[in-house]
């Protein structure tokens, strides 16, 4: 009966897993001390017998009062066996990591995936006497359980169903079925052996004065003030797997006493898999944690740590570690040197600068998140450390690429096999900024996987783009930022990227022209681009190259151009306009409008009507009149009704060209000048603005006269 549930867990699957694990130890080329292998053989026999019986018999039809005690004993024995095997797993990991026998292994923890094949080769594997004694106890316990199986079997149990499934309970080599039934519906009548646990938990919840925690409980959450209950019950809690202590109610226990209490309590709970101290501002970790061979996850979200103890490096089965450190002053202090021994680590939530100090971090092959990798000219910090970290996902920032070795050293990182990475940030420092060729070789060698959706390149001094940006290799990119790349002269054809939504170009000092190559060779350039930023491009003079037959920026919503003082000529604006926010300024905050709008200037906002024509702009706010008049003909503003000139400190007076530009704003009804500190006189002739109704002047202290030709 594959679906039988005992006390909340699927018995058949659980026993099959345990038996497979024992079999994996026996089947490998392991040399044990005398008697160890025979004991493992005997344990496997018992596990497979129980697994076969659960498959073959309808235990659920027996009266629960006769079955419950047996099932509880079975469940406890199963958990105890799991702990013993987990202890063996720890021994194997320990010897593998330490390399006592120069072991080469491609071993994956059976506790992480029992279905995954493993290959471990040892000259000799020694288990502690304590482990072997526990194994003896488990075997003896299962012997008793197996001896009582007959009390729950009828002849029919081993008849037709055995023939159906091919089960022979008497032989260790039983042909146990490998198929498993799955269902999304659990029949409550098949959940057995749990009534006692449920009743105990109900009493615990209802009676806050209860002094005991149920013996068979596996997960406990309690306040620090209730640790006494846990301490007293701890010796009986052999099945406890998770402990969460909340310190928010820390009003009756002094911190020093609390630490002592936690220490002695944890010494009694050596089989824990998960420990969370929520809200406890611990500055040191309890030393007893260092002896928890089964621990998988440790979290102290409110910690005040300065350093981590060295013993953290011997928690070889640890898969998750989440800690906080006291202050930024301590972030530069390295983590213990042996952190690379935590080979099962998947989740490491520690300040990225701290994580970057781990030497030989490449040995953490299961790590799924590495926010920063700092290249150093030291062994154990080279880019090749990233080679086998194929499980990395999310964002990866590679710092100090100016310290990278040769192109072959960079290719050793094998970034193109990191299929789960979504964002890659590449940073060059100040060293070797004049070695353009070296920068180009490094960037070319760091080709990402084509699944990448975000790319940032900062401090690159090469003059040319890498080949993988010139082609459609990264066709899934949605976000690109190129910043402080002061040698880059010709931008790559980013317009061909079909999913690109955000493009930021900052401090590209040598870019003078943006022309047709930027848009790519497709009829629609930047088909999904929504946000485009040009910033601090001091040599940029011209934006051109658009073919009449091309469709450009069909979905652009925000265009920002700031500190591009040499830019002249018409702006390249979308061929179809629904809503656009354009900014030509040094101080910008994005604003939201219900109506379509455009912002243009060193702080410009255009608000348009419901049409898609840019000439329908109704409102415009600017802080650089020169940029506006140079980049946008007045004819494009035929419907403009309000013009605000604000914070335009460079404006002293209007040139003849600017006067003529203003006079062509035939629909203008409202003109405002605000906080223009150096403006000395208004436009000479406002009479041509026949619809002008309002002239507003505020914060312009140097204006001392009206327009020469009146209003």
XYZ file of C-alpha atoms in Angstrom:
711
model
C 0.000 0.000 0.000
C 2.256 2.766 -1.311
C 0.015 5.545 -0.107
C 0.023 4.584 3.588
C 0.728 7.615 5.768
C 2.046 7.057 9.291
C 1.995 10.046 11.602
C 2.178 12.447 8.708
C 4.849 10.823 6.529
C 4.700 8.401 3.620
C 6.058 5.170 5.057
C 6.752 3.314 1.828
C 8.773 6.117 0.260
C 10.660 6.760 3.484
C 11.722 3.124 3.970
C 12.642 2.739 0.315
C 14.878 5.760 0.651
C 16.592 4.443 3.783
C 17.133 1.024 2.225
C 18.593 2.570 -0.914
C 20.954 4.652 1.168
C 22.229 1.643 3.121
C 22.587 -0.273 -0.125
C 24.639 2.553 -1.607
C 27.130 2.291 1.249
C 27.381 -1.490 0.866
C 27.730 -1.372 -2.903
C 30.627 1.047 -2.975
C 34.272 0.192 -2.668
C 34.425 0.994 1.020
C 36.611 -0.856 3.483
C 35.024 -0.752 6.929
C 36.385 -1.840 10.266
C 35.489 -5.386 11.258
C 31.766 -6.098 11.438
C 30.544 -2.732 10.134
C 29.572 -4.000 6.695
C 27.703 -6.998 8.130
C 25.726 -4.639 10.325
C 24.792 -2.507 7.349
C 23.724 -5.635 5.457
C 21.464 -6.670 8.298
C 19.921 -3.207 8.514
C 19.191 -3.218 4.787
C 17.481 -6.616 5.060
C 15.135 -5.349 7.765
C 14.381 -2.109 5.936
C 13.501 -3.920 2.721
C 11.274 -6.375 4.573
C 9.306 -3.543 6.145
C 9.127 -1.687 2.847
C 7.819 -4.794 1.086
C 5.173 -5.414 3.754
C 3.927 -1.826 3.594
C 3.610 -2.189 -0.172
C 1.927 -5.557 -0.040
C -0.486 -5.316 2.871
C -3.529 -3.320 3.778
C -2.449 -2.204 7.236
C -5.199 0.357 7.320
C -7.907 -2.280 7.790
C -6.545 -3.401 11.166
C -8.060 -1.944 14.282
C -6.182 1.200 15.193
C -5.857 0.342 18.870
C -3.769 -2.732 17.941
C -1.772 -0.974 15.272
C -0.977 2.467 16.642
C 1.722 1.438 19.110
C 3.475 -0.676 16.474
C 3.375 2.164 13.957
C 4.741 4.667 16.470
C 7.593 2.299 17.264
C 8.193 1.832 13.547
C 8.283 5.567 12.953
C 10.673 6.237 15.852
C 12.992 3.479 14.688
C 12.952 4.879 11.162
C 13.975 8.333 12.371
C 16.689 6.814 14.528
C 18.016 4.885 11.539
C 17.960 8.067 9.510
C 20.116 9.766 12.149
C 22.611 6.902 12.208
C 22.963 6.931 8.431
C 23.238 10.697 8.489
C 26.118 10.302 10.923
C 27.813 7.976 8.438
C 27.235 10.590 5.770
C 28.988 13.151 7.954
C 31.978 10.819 8.369
C 32.264 10.359 4.610
C 32.020 14.097 3.978
C 34.578 14.828 6.668
C 37.134 12.424 5.231
C 36.417 13.604 1.696
C 36.882 17.266 2.564
C 40.006 16.721 4.595
C 41.420 14.528 1.867
C 43.058 12.149 4.324
C 43.221 9.441 1.684
C 43.431 11.760 -1.316
C 39.917 10.850 -2.239
C 38.483 11.937 -5.535
C 34.739 12.146 -5.241
C 31.742 13.232 -7.152
C 29.607 12.611 -4.115
C 26.216 14.157 -3.552
C 24.712 13.967 -0.097
C 22.184 11.153 0.071
C 20.157 13.316 2.425
C 19.871 15.843 -0.372
C 18.984 13.415 -3.138
C 18.743 9.682 -2.571
C 17.887 9.045 -6.178
C 21.114 10.647 -7.360
C 23.913 8.232 -8.152
C 27.165 8.690 -6.271
C 30.728 7.531 -6.594
C 32.988 7.477 -3.532
C 36.263 5.625 -3.292
C 38.051 5.226 0.033
C 40.976 3.082 1.056
C 39.416 2.678 4.454
C 36.469 4.260 6.220
C 36.396 4.227 10.007
C 33.213 4.942 11.927
C 33.310 6.104 15.515
C 32.498 3.610 18.241
C 29.551 5.801 19.138
C 28.196 5.479 15.586
C 28.583 1.703 15.593
C 26.864 1.417 18.962
C 23.948 3.444 17.624
C 23.858 1.192 14.572
C 23.653 -1.858 16.856
C 20.741 -0.293 18.727
C 18.881 0.465 15.508
C 19.402 -3.075 14.204
C 18.143 -4.553 17.462
C 15.108 -2.283 17.367
C 14.244 -3.284 13.809
C 14.738 -6.963 14.655
C 11.960 -6.642 17.213
C 9.711 -4.772 14.802
C 10.222 -7.304 12.023
C 9.536 -10.133 14.476
C 6.076 -8.708 15.158
C 5.091 -8.146 11.530
C 3.228 -11.450 11.511
C 0.726 -10.073 14.023
C -0.624 -7.783 11.306
C -0.506 -10.103 8.283
C -3.181 -12.402 6.920
C -2.457 -15.084 4.315
C -4.169 -12.962 1.686
C -1.683 -10.167 2.345
C 1.148 -12.166 0.822
C -0.962 -13.785 -1.889
C -2.413 -11.973 -4.825
C -0.851 -8.613 -3.967
C 2.639 -10.136 -3.698
C 2.199 -11.712 -7.093
C 1.021 -8.388 -8.441
C 3.989 -6.441 -7.108
C 6.628 -9.173 -7.143
C 7.318 -8.876 -3.381
C 9.162 -11.588 -1.449
C 9.570 -10.513 2.164
C 11.861 -13.321 3.283
C 14.804 -12.387 1.069
C 17.046 -9.349 1.369
C 17.215 -9.255 -2.404
C 13.444 -8.822 -2.686
C 12.225 -7.419 -5.925
C 10.729 -4.345 -4.359
C 8.667 -2.398 -6.866
C 10.352 0.767 -8.025
C 7.148 2.480 -9.125
C 5.461 4.863 -6.717
C 1.881 5.958 -6.541
C 1.240 9.663 -6.212
C -1.959 11.495 -5.492
C -2.995 15.000 -4.569
C -5.697 13.724 -2.216
C -4.907 12.193 1.177
C -7.414 9.788 2.671
C -7.634 10.577 6.379
C -8.402 6.927 7.121
C -4.890 6.103 5.933
C -3.175 8.538 8.327
C -2.236 6.287 11.218
C -0.266 6.585 14.432
C -0.786 10.304 14.927
C -3.630 10.579 17.407
C -1.362 10.663 20.460
C 0.793 13.429 18.949
C -2.212 15.527 18.011
C -3.752 15.215 21.469
C -0.450 16.181 23.121
C -0.077 19.251 20.931
C -3.644 20.336 21.595
C -3.030 20.128 25.343
C 0.175 22.120 24.952
C -1.600 24.894 23.065
C -4.571 25.004 25.415
C -2.506 24.882 28.611
C 0.170 27.577 28.604
C 1.449 26.222 31.929
C 2.248 22.833 30.441
C 5.761 21.819 31.462
C 6.467 19.282 28.732
C 6.805 19.238 24.979
C 5.497 16.047 23.292
C 8.257 13.450 22.939
C 7.668 12.792 19.246
C 7.449 16.414 18.109
C 9.800 17.241 15.236
C 9.519 21.029 14.978
C 9.391 23.540 17.849
C 8.844 27.302 17.877
C 8.988 29.014 21.255
C 9.900 32.284 22.948
C 13.181 32.628 24.789
C 11.303 32.881 28.077
C 9.986 29.325 27.559
C 13.367 27.688 27.015
C 13.005 25.942 30.384
C 10.329 23.679 28.906
C 12.670 22.706 26.107
C 15.623 22.137 28.451
C 13.661 19.782 30.683
C 12.184 17.796 27.814
C 15.276 17.801 25.565
C 16.635 14.333 26.519
C 13.386 12.758 25.287
C 13.152 14.764 22.049
C 15.122 12.354 19.905
C 13.062 13.158 16.828
C 13.357 16.953 17.092
C 14.586 18.363 13.796
C 13.798 22.110 13.810
C 14.151 24.679 16.586
C 13.068 28.305 16.251
C 13.638 30.529 19.291
C 12.001 33.959 19.259
C 13.706 36.589 21.418
C 11.075 39.287 21.052
C 9.637 38.337 24.454
C 13.005 38.646 26.205
C 11.790 40.495 29.289
C 12.331 38.026 32.105
C 15.654 36.474 31.132
C 18.977 38.319 31.255
C 21.017 37.985 28.080
C 23.995 36.294 29.753
C 21.761 33.745 31.460
C 19.901 33.208 28.214
C 23.144 32.359 26.414
C 24.106 29.860 29.112
C 20.667 28.316 28.909
C 20.820 28.038 25.120
C 24.255 26.443 25.367
C 23.262 23.666 27.750
C 19.957 23.081 25.963
C 21.567 22.636 22.554
C 24.002 20.103 23.999
C 20.962 17.892 24.549
C 19.660 18.332 21.001
C 22.480 17.032 18.832
C 20.200 15.763 16.067
C 18.792 19.122 15.026
C 18.698 19.929 11.312
C 17.445 23.517 11.568
C 18.219 26.240 14.139
C 16.805 29.767 13.969
C 17.342 32.415 16.649
C 14.811 35.019 15.590
C 15.185 38.433 17.220
C 18.044 37.437 19.518
C 20.911 39.914 19.154
C 23.611 37.280 19.622
C 27.232 38.395 19.312
C 28.662 34.872 19.529
C 27.358 31.504 18.414
C 26.815 28.803 21.051
C 29.782 26.422 20.914
C 27.493 23.411 21.161
C 26.380 24.072 17.577
C 29.862 23.080 16.466
C 29.127 19.472 17.468
C 25.855 19.189 15.524
C 26.834 16.812 12.750
C 23.317 16.711 11.311
C 22.778 20.480 11.058
C 21.555 21.713 7.662
C 20.443 25.297 8.303
C 21.470 27.996 10.789
C 19.918 31.468 10.888
C 20.492 34.378 13.266
C 18.794 37.338 11.526
C 19.384 39.856 14.319
C 22.980 38.927 15.051
C 25.723 41.292 16.177
C 28.698 39.168 15.187
C 32.263 40.386 14.804
C 33.815 37.090 13.723
C 32.699 33.527 13.132
C 34.232 30.686 15.145
C 36.552 28.293 13.313
C 34.378 25.325 14.258
C 31.730 26.522 11.801
C 33.935 24.950 9.102
C 33.367 21.424 10.389
C 29.585 21.510 9.932
C 30.067 19.602 6.691
C 26.371 18.941 6.080
C 25.382 22.598 6.444
C 23.370 23.759 3.430
C 22.183 27.193 4.574
C 23.776 29.901 6.733
C 22.198 33.304 7.384
C 24.003 35.733 9.712
C 24.334 39.475 10.295
C 27.446 41.288 11.462
C 27.726 44.131 13.918
C 28.800 47.104 11.799
C 30.508 48.021 8.513
C 33.782 48.339 10.429
C 33.917 44.566 10.748
C 32.873 43.665 7.218
C 36.439 43.593 5.914
C 37.521 40.954 8.406
C 37.732 37.602 6.631
C 35.608 34.587 7.372
C 37.373 31.510 8.792
C 39.844 30.086 6.304
C 38.161 26.692 6.120
C 34.771 27.897 4.841
C 35.447 26.153 1.515
C 35.041 22.840 3.364
C 31.280 23.363 3.630
C 30.849 21.562 0.328
C 27.078 21.076 0.701
C 26.427 24.811 1.139
C 23.618 26.093 -1.079
C 22.500 29.302 0.597
C 24.963 31.727 2.199
C 23.212 34.879 3.384
C 26.136 36.874 4.756
C 27.364 40.312 3.707
C 28.817 39.947 0.179
C 32.133 41.495 1.233
C 32.481 38.816 3.880
C 31.662 36.053 1.441
C 34.253 37.433 -0.983
C 36.996 36.621 1.545
C 36.382 32.857 1.283
C 39.490 31.292 -0.223
C 38.868 28.535 -2.810
C 35.170 29.329 -2.881
C 34.964 27.264 -6.057
C 34.764 24.141 -3.891
C 31.255 25.197 -2.862
C 29.834 23.686 -6.038
C 26.275 23.568 -4.738
C 26.167 27.275 -3.845
C 23.170 28.897 -5.504
C 23.837 32.556 -4.751
C 27.106 34.491 -4.884
C 26.426 38.188 -5.059
C 30.076 39.288 -5.317
C 33.270 37.603 -6.441
C 36.423 39.681 -5.902
C 39.338 38.811 -8.158
C 42.662 38.945 -6.323
C 46.232 38.196 -7.290
C 46.363 35.377 -4.769
C 45.875 31.645 -5.034
C 42.278 30.734 -4.339
C 40.818 33.999 -5.660
C 41.361 33.593 -9.407
C 38.463 33.617 -11.877
C 38.842 29.882 -12.404
C 37.224 29.397 -8.991
C 33.879 29.992 -10.719
C 34.312 27.091 -13.147
C 32.336 24.410 -11.328
C 29.812 26.688 -9.603
C 27.109 25.837 -12.105
C 24.219 26.162 -9.678
C 24.678 29.926 -9.270
C 21.501 31.871 -9.938
C 20.215 35.402 -9.561
C 22.874 38.128 -9.702
C 26.654 37.736 -9.819
C 28.989 40.742 -9.600
C 32.629 40.146 -10.542
C 34.829 42.855 -9.044
C 38.434 43.929 -9.709
C 38.658 42.583 -13.238
C 41.733 44.759 -13.677
C 43.472 42.084 -11.565
C 42.374 39.254 -13.839
C 45.001 37.121 -15.524
C 45.210 36.183 -19.173
C 42.283 35.548 -21.485
C 42.620 31.803 -20.873
C 42.458 32.426 -17.119
C 39.218 34.350 -17.649
C 37.726 31.687 -19.902
C 38.359 29.224 -17.086
C 35.455 30.868 -15.228
C 33.151 29.301 -17.856
C 30.452 31.908 -17.407
C 28.690 30.526 -20.447
C 27.769 27.382 -18.486
C 25.984 29.336 -15.723
C 22.528 28.812 -17.179
C 20.698 29.871 -14.010
C 22.322 33.318 -13.737
C 19.906 36.112 -14.593
C 22.149 39.158 -13.951
C 25.887 39.656 -14.488
C 27.762 42.779 -13.363
C 31.386 43.207 -14.495
C 33.552 45.785 -12.689
C 37.050 46.995 -13.518
C 39.028 48.912 -10.894
C 41.676 51.592 -11.297
C 44.663 49.336 -12.036
C 45.705 48.982 -15.656
C 43.191 51.502 -16.968
C 45.512 52.323 -19.882
C 45.870 48.701 -20.987
C 43.006 48.738 -23.487
C 44.007 45.499 -25.200
C 44.020 43.607 -21.898
C 40.517 44.893 -21.093
C 39.243 43.758 -24.480
C 40.722 40.268 -24.069
C 39.197 39.888 -20.615
C 35.720 41.034 -21.643
C 35.752 38.826 -24.732
C 36.604 35.810 -22.561
C 33.757 36.466 -20.122
C 30.925 35.582 -22.483
C 27.819 34.863 -20.361
C 25.221 32.175 -20.884
C 22.577 33.170 -23.396
C 19.840 32.960 -20.719
C 21.149 36.188 -19.142
C 18.549 38.968 -18.773
C 20.618 41.756 -17.162
C 24.150 42.953 -17.971
C 26.181 45.763 -16.404
C 29.702 46.667 -17.542
C 31.495 49.262 -15.399
C 35.004 50.677 -15.821
C 35.825 48.853 -19.067
C 38.565 50.739 -20.955
C 38.561 48.827 -24.237
C 37.692 50.656 -27.441
C 35.723 47.821 -29.049
C 32.702 45.760 -28.115
C 33.033 42.036 -27.409
C 31.827 39.799 -30.226
C 29.011 38.428 -28.071
C 27.483 41.935 -27.870
C 27.846 42.502 -31.607
C 25.674 39.482 -32.377
C 22.335 38.233 -31.092
C 24.017 35.786 -28.657
C 22.380 37.493 -25.659
C 18.970 37.745 -27.269
C 17.193 37.406 -23.897
C 18.675 40.576 -22.401
C 16.111 42.934 -20.884
C 18.382 45.365 -19.020
C 21.790 46.771 -20.051
C 23.964 49.360 -18.297
C 27.308 50.534 -19.673
C 29.014 52.905 -17.240
C 32.404 54.620 -16.995
C 33.611 52.792 -20.087
C 35.838 55.652 -21.102
C 37.535 53.962 -24.044
C 34.381 52.774 -25.824
C 33.943 54.735 -29.066
C 31.346 52.874 -31.130
C 28.305 51.397 -29.423
C 27.266 47.819 -30.271
C 24.039 47.188 -32.259
C 21.812 46.933 -29.213
C 18.686 47.772 -31.213
C 18.576 44.186 -32.460
C 17.903 42.753 -28.984
C 14.216 41.769 -29.136
C 13.430 41.868 -25.382
C 15.540 44.831 -24.234
C 13.448 47.107 -21.981
C 15.986 49.262 -20.106
C 19.191 50.771 -21.528
C 21.451 53.088 -19.506
C 24.602 54.588 -21.042
C 26.690 56.606 -18.556
C 30.094 58.301 -18.696
C 31.036 56.991 -22.135
C 33.530 59.801 -22.635
C 34.688 58.999 -26.191
C 31.333 58.427 -27.870
C 30.847 61.295 -30.324
C 28.209 59.986 -32.698
C 25.324 57.574 -32.358
C 24.391 56.423 -35.814
C 22.752 53.597 -37.748
C 24.954 50.831 -36.324
C 23.414 51.395 -32.896
C 19.949 50.346 -34.118
C 20.913 47.022 -35.703
C 19.757 45.797 -39.066
C 16.105 45.117 -38.317
C 13.131 47.128 -39.571
C 12.033 47.734 -35.961
C 14.810 48.918 -33.667
C 14.514 48.475 -29.899
C 11.040 46.907 -30.252
C 10.366 46.626 -26.482
C 12.600 49.384 -25.074
C 10.773 51.417 -22.423
C 13.540 53.385 -20.701
C 16.593 55.000 -22.338
C 19.187 57.028 -20.427
C 22.221 58.931 -21.688
C 24.261 60.537 -18.902
C 27.584 62.379 -18.651
C 28.566 61.811 -22.271
C 30.597 64.980 -22.639
C 31.759 64.392 -26.247
C 28.451 63.240 -27.685
C 27.601 65.657 -30.485
C 25.148 64.010 -32.852
C 22.325 61.503 -32.747
C 21.394 60.371 -36.246
C 21.291 57.467 -38.655
C 17.583 56.688 -38.601
C 16.249 55.403 -41.904
C 12.911 56.693 -43.112
C 11.619 53.133 -43.424
C 12.637 52.158 -39.887
C 10.388 52.028 -36.870
C 12.198 53.201 -33.759
C 11.431 52.847 -30.042
C 7.736 51.892 -30.525
C 7.292 51.383 -26.744
C 9.632 54.015 -25.318
C 8.186 55.733 -22.247
C 11.173 57.466 -20.683
C 14.088 59.210 -22.356
C 16.638 60.972 -20.155
C 19.604 62.952 -21.457
C 21.713 64.783 -18.894
C 25.202 66.264 -18.856
C 25.551 65.815 -22.605
C 26.446 69.452 -23.193
C 27.774 69.152 -26.755
C 24.715 67.382 -28.144
C 23.078 69.376 -30.907
C 20.536 68.731 -33.615
C 17.159 67.057 -33.561
C 16.396 64.378 -31.001
C 15.625 60.880 -32.251
C 12.161 60.367 -30.836
C 9.745 57.447 -31.185
C 7.936 57.092 -34.478
C 4.751 56.356 -32.524
C 4.106 58.252 -29.328
C 1.648 57.198 -26.664
C 3.416 58.513 -23.613
C 6.990 59.701 -23.347
C 8.978 61.284 -20.547
C 12.072 63.051 -21.860
C 14.589 64.699 -19.560
C 17.574 66.789 -20.558
C 18.830 67.683 -17.126
C 21.271 67.121 -14.318
C 18.705 66.732 -11.559
C 15.814 64.495 -12.438
C 13.124 62.537 -10.688
C 10.727 60.440 -12.680
C 7.136 61.589 -12.545
C 3.924 59.837 -13.436
C 1.102 61.343 -15.437
C -2.317 60.123 -16.369
C -2.096 61.837 -19.735
C 0.634 61.166 -22.259
C 3.523 63.473 -21.488
C 7.061 64.304 -22.418
C 9.769 65.871 -20.330
C 12.561 67.615 -22.122
C 15.364 69.805 -20.869
C 17.424 70.179 -17.842
C 14.098 69.581 -16.252
C 11.384 69.433 -18.824
C 7.905 68.025 -18.694
C 5.643 67.824 -21.690
C 2.063 66.854 -21.191
C 0.170 65.932 -24.316
C -3.426 65.280 -25.201
C -4.815 61.855 -26.023
C -3.325 61.814 -29.544
C -0.090 60.069 -30.449
C 1.482 63.076 -32.192
C 4.364 64.815 -30.428
C 3.026 68.116 -31.741
C 0.114 67.664 -29.328
C 2.219 68.515 -26.270
C 0.261 70.847 -23.994
C 2.676 71.540 -21.165
C 6.440 71.856 -21.065
C 8.788 72.458 -18.138
C 12.497 73.063 -18.826
C 15.647 74.034 -16.986
C 17.923 74.385 -20.029
C 16.489 76.626 -22.696
C 19.511 76.136 -24.967
C 19.123 72.373 -25.148
C 15.448 72.734 -25.868
C 15.772 75.253 -28.693
C 18.699 73.391 -30.248
C 17.101 69.940 -30.191
C 13.440 70.576 -30.884
C 11.943 72.890 -33.533
C 9.152 75.171 -32.313
C 6.897 73.747 -35.035
C 6.787 70.520 -33.021
C 5.098 72.464 -30.222
C 2.166 73.835 -32.192
C -0.275 72.924 -29.413
C 1.873 73.997 -26.453
C -0.237 75.991 -23.985
C 2.095 76.329 -21.008
C 5.875 76.755 -20.788
C 7.728 76.733 -17.458
C 11.381 77.816 -17.321
C 12.639 76.682 -13.917
C 16.002 76.504 -12.122
C 17.791 77.656 -15.259
C 20.862 79.192 -13.624
C 22.788 79.395 -16.908
C 20.164 81.635 -18.501
C 21.031 85.367 -18.374
C 19.175 86.605 -21.442
C 17.630 85.280 -24.643
C 19.583 85.117 -27.897
C 17.978 86.208 -31.155
C 17.474 82.553 -32.145
C 15.789 81.782 -28.849
C 13.560 84.870 -29.182
C 12.424 83.735 -32.624
C 11.826 80.220 -31.292
C 9.546 81.552 -28.545
C 7.591 83.727 -30.931
C 6.565 80.654 -32.947
C 4.736 79.147 -29.953
C 1.430 80.365 -31.364
C -0.821 78.508 -28.884
C 1.022 79.562 -25.721
C -1.335 80.846 -23.016
C 0.872 80.719 -19.917
C 4.592 81.532 -19.510
C 6.404 81.066 -16.180
C 9.951 81.871 -15.019
C 10.901 80.385 -11.635
C 14.196 80.375 -9.700
C 16.324 81.566 -12.611
C 18.932 83.280 -10.443
C 20.948 84.934 -13.223
C 18.161 85.963 -15.586
C 18.448 89.750 -16.071
C 15.811 90.430 -18.713
C 12.750 88.818 -20.217
C 12.261 88.096 -23.925
C 12.160 91.394 -25.867
C 8.875 90.857 -27.659
C 5.988 88.907 -26.154
C 3.337 90.707 -28.203
C 3.532 88.053 -30.903
C 2.138 85.532 -28.414
C -1.402 86.637 -29.099
C -3.035 83.983 -26.869
C -0.785 84.646 -23.866
C -2.901 85.216 -20.747
C -0.491 84.703 -17.856
C 3.116 85.772 -17.253
C 4.431 84.495 -13.910
C 7.846 85.512 -12.486
C 9.124 84.074 -9.192
C 12.581 83.784 -7.648
C 14.332 85.772 -10.401
C 15.938 88.596 -8.383
C 17.955 90.184 -11.220
C 14.971 91.003 -13.459
C 14.322 94.715 -13.024
C 12.308 95.672 -16.108
C 9.497 94.630 -18.409
C 10.021 93.356 -21.960
C 11.296 96.171 -24.227
C 8.315 95.952 -26.573
C 5.825 95.547 -23.780
C 3.308 92.844 -23.091
